[in-house]
PDB file of C-alpha atoms in Angstrom:
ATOM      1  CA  UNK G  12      15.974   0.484  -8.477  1.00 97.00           C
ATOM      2  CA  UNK G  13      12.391  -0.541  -9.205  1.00 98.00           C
ATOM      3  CA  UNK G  14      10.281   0.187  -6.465  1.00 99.00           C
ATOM      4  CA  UNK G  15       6.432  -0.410  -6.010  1.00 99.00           C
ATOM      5  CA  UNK G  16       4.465   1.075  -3.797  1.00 99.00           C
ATOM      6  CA  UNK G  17       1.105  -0.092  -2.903  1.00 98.00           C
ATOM      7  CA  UNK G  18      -1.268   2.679  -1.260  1.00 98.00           C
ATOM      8  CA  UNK G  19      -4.444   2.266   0.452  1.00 95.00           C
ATOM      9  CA  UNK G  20      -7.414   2.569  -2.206  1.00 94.00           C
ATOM     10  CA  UNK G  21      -9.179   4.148   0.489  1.00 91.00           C
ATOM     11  CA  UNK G  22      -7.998   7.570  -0.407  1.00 94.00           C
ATOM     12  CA  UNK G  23      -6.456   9.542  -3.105  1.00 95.00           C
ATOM     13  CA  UNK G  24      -2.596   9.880  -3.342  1.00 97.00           C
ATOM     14  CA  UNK G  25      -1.798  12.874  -2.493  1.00 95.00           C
ATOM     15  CA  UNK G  26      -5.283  13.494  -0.153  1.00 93.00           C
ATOM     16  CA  UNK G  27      -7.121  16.342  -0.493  1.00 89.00           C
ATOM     17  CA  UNK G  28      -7.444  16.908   2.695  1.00 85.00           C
ATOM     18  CA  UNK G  29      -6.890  14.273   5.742  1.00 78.00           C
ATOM     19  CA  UNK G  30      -4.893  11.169   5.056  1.00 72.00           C
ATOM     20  CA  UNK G  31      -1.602  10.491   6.751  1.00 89.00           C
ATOM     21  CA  UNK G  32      -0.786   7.705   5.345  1.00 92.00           C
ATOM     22  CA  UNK G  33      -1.324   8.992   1.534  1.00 94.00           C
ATOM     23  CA  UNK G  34       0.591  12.526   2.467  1.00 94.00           C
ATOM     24  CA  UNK G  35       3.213  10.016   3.461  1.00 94.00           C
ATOM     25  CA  UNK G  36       3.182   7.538   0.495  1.00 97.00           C
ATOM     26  CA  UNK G  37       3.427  11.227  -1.537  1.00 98.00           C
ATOM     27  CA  UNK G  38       6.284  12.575  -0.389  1.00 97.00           C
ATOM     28  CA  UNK G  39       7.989   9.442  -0.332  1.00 98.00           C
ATOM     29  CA  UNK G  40       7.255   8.595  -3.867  1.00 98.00           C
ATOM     30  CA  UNK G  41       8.195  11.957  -5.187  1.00 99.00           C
ATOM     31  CA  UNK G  42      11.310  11.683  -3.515  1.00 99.00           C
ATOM     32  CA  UNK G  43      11.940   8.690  -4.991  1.00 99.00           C
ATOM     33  CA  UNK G  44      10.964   9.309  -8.854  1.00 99.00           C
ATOM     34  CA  UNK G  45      13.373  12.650  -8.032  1.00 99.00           C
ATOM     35  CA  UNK G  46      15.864  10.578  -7.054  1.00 99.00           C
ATOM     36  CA  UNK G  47      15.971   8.333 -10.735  1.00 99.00           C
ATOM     37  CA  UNK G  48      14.180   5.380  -8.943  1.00 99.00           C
ATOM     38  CA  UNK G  49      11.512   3.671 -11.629  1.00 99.00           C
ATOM     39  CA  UNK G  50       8.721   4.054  -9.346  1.00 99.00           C
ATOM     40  CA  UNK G  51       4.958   2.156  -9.203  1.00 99.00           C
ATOM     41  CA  UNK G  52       1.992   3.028  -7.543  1.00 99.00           C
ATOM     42  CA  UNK G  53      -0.792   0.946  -6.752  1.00 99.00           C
ATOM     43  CA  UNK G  54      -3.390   3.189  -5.343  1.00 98.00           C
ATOM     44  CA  UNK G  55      -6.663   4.828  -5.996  1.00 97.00           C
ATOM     45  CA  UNK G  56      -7.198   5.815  -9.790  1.00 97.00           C
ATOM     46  CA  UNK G  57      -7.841   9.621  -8.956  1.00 97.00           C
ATOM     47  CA  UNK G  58      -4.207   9.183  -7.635  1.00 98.00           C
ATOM     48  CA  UNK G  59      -2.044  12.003  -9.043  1.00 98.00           C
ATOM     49  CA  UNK G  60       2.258  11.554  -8.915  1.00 98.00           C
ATOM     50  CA  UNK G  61       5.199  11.293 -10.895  1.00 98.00           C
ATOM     51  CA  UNK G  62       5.240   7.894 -10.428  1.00 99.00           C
ATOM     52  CA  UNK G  63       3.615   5.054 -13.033  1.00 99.00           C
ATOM     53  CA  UNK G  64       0.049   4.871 -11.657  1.00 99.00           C
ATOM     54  CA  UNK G  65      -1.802   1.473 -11.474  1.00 99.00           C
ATOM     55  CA  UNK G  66      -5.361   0.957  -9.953  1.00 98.00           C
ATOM     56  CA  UNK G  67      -7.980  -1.424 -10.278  1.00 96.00           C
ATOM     57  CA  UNK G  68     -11.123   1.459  -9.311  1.00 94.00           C
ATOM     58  CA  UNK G  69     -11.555   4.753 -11.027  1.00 95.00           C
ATOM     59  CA  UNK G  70     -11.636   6.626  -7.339  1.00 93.00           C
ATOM     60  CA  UNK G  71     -10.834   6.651  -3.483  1.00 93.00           C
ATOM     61  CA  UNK G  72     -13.031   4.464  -1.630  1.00 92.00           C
ATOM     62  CA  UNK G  73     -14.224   7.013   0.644  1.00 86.00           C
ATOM     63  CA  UNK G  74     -16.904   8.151  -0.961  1.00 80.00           C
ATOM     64  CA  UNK G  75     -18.013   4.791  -1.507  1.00 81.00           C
ATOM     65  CA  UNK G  76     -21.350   4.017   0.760  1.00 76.00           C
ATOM     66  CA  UNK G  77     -21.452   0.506   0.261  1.00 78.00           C
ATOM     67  CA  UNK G  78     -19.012  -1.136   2.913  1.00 78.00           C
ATOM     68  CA  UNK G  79     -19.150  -4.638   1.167  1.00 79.00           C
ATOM     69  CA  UNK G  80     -17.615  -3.144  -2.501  1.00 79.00           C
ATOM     70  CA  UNK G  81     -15.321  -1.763  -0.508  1.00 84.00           C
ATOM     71  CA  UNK G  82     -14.214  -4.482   0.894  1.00 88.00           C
ATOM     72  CA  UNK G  83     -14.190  -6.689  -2.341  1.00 92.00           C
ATOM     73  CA  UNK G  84     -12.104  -3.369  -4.151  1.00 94.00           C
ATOM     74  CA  UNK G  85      -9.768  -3.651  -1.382  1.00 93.00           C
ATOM     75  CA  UNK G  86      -9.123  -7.032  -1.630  1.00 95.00           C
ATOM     76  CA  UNK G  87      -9.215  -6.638  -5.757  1.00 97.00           C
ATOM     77  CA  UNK G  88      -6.227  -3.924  -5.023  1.00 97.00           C
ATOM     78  CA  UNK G  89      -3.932  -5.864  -2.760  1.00 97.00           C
ATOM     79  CA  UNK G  90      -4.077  -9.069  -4.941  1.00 97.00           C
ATOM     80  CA  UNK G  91      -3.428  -7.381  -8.330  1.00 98.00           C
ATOM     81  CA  UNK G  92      -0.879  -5.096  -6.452  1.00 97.00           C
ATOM     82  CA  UNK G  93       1.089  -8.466  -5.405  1.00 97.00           C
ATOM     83  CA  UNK G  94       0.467 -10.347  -8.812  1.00 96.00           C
ATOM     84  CA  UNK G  95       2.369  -7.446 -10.395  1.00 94.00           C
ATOM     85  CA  UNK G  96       5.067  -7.765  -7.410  1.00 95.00           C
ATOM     86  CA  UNK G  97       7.689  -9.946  -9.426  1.00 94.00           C
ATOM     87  CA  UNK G  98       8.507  -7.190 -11.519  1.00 95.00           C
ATOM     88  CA  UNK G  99      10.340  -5.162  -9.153  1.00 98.00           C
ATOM     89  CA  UNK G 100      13.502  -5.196  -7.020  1.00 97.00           C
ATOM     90  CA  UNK G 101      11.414  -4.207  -3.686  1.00 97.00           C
ATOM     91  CA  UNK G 102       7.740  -3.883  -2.769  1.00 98.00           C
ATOM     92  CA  UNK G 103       6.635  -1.052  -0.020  1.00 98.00           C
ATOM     93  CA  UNK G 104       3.023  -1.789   1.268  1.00 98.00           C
ATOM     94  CA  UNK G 105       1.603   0.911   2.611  1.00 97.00           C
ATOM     95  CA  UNK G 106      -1.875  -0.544   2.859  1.00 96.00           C
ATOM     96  CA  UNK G 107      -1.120  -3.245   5.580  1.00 93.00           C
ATOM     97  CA  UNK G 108      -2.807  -5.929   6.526  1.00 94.00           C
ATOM     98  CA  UNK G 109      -5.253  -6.945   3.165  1.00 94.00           C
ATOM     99  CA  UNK G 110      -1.495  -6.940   1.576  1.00 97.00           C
ATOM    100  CA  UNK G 111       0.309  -9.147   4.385  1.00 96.00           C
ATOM    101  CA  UNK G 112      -2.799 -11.678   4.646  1.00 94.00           C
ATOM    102  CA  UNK G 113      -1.540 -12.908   1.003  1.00 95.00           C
ATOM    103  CA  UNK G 114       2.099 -11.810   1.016  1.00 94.00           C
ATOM    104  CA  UNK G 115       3.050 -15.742   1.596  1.00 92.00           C
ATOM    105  CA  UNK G 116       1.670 -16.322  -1.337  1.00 92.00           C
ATOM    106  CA  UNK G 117       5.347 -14.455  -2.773  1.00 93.00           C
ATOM    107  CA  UNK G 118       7.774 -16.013  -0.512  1.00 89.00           C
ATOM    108  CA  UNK G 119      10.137 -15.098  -2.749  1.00 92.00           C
ATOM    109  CA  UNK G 120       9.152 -10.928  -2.778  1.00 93.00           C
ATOM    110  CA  UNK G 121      11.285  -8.764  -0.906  1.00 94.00           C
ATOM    111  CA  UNK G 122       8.871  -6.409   0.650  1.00 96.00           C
ATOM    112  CA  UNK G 123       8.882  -4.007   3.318  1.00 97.00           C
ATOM    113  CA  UNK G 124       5.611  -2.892   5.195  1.00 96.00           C
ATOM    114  CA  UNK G 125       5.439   0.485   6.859  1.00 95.00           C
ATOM    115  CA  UNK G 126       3.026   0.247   9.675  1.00 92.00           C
ATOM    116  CA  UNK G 127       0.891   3.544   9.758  1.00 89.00           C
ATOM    117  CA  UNK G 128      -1.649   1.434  11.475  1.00 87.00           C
ATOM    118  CA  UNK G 129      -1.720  -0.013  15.263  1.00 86.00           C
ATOM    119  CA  UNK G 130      -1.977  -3.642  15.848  1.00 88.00           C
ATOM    120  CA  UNK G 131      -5.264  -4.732  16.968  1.00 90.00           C
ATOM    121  CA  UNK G 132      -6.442  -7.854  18.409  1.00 93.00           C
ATOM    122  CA  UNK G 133      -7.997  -8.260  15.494  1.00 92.00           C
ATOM    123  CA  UNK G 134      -5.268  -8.273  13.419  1.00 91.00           C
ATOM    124  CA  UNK G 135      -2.802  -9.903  15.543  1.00 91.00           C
ATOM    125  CA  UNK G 136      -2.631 -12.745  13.570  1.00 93.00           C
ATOM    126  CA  UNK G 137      -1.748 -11.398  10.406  1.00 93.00           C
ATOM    127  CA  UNK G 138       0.899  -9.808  11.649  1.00 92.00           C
ATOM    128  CA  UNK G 139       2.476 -12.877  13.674  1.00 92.00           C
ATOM    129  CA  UNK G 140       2.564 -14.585  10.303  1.00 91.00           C
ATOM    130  CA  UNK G 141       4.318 -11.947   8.321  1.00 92.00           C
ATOM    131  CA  UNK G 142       7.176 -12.803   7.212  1.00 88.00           C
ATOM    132  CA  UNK G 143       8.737  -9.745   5.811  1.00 90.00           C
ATOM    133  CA  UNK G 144      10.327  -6.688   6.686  1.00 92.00           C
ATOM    134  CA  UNK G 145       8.171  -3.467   8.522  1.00 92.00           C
ATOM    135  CA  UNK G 146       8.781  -0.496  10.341  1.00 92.00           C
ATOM    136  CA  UNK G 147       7.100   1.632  12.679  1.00 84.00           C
ATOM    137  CA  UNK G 148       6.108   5.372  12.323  1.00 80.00           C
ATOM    138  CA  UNK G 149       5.508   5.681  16.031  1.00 73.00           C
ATOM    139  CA  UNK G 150       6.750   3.841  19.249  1.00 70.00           C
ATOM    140  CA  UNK G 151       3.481   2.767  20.777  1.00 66.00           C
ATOM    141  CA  UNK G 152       3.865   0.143  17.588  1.00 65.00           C
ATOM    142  CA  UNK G 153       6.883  -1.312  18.898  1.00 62.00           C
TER     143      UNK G 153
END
């Protein structure tokens, strides 16, 4: 099967130190590419896995001061993640709700969206117009 996964450009797959969601999208991926899946990754360029790598910035975003270009490289990320999105049989996003917001754009894209994230009132919205598949890593998501 040909899987991408889209990681948060916010920090490096695997982390180096703290990053739950990127140990997560690590051992998943591995598993995966072990398992004779033709794997993707959208994430940071520092990124290291078995996997095909794809990023649109050199580095995590962490160490990035400037909230603003982090905001535009996150944006950058989930739209060229998605343009690319037609080339495989399922899309896991990882990096929620900057990927959801334009997911419509693909109604035809099967993807699935793990939520490592809780829902905010903020976000509320985006989520009540997704369309696609998710599921939860803990039950206070539910």
């Amino acid at each position: 099967m040909k899987i991408l996964q889209i990681a948060p450009l916010w920090e490096t797959v695997p982390p180096p130190a703290y990053g739950g969601t990127e140990a997560v999208v690590h051992l998943l991926i591995e598993e995966l590419v072990r398992q004779g899946h033709d794997v993707t990754l959208w994430a940071s360029g520092d990124s290291r896995t078995s996997a095909r790598l794809k990023s649109c910035f050199p580095r995590s975003l962490r160490g990035t001061g400037d909230f603003y270009a982090k905001s535009v490289y996150s944006s950058l990320h989930a739209s060229l993640a998605l343009e690319d999105a037609h080339h495989y049989d399922l899309v896991h996003n990882h990096a929620g709700e900057e990927v959801i917001a334009i997911s419509h754009l693909l109604p035809d894209m099967r993807m699935l969206t793990t939520m490592h994230s809780a829902i905010t009132p903020e976000t509320r919205r985006i989520w009540d117009n997704y369309n696609g598949f998710f599921n939860n890593i803990s039950w206070s998501q539910r």
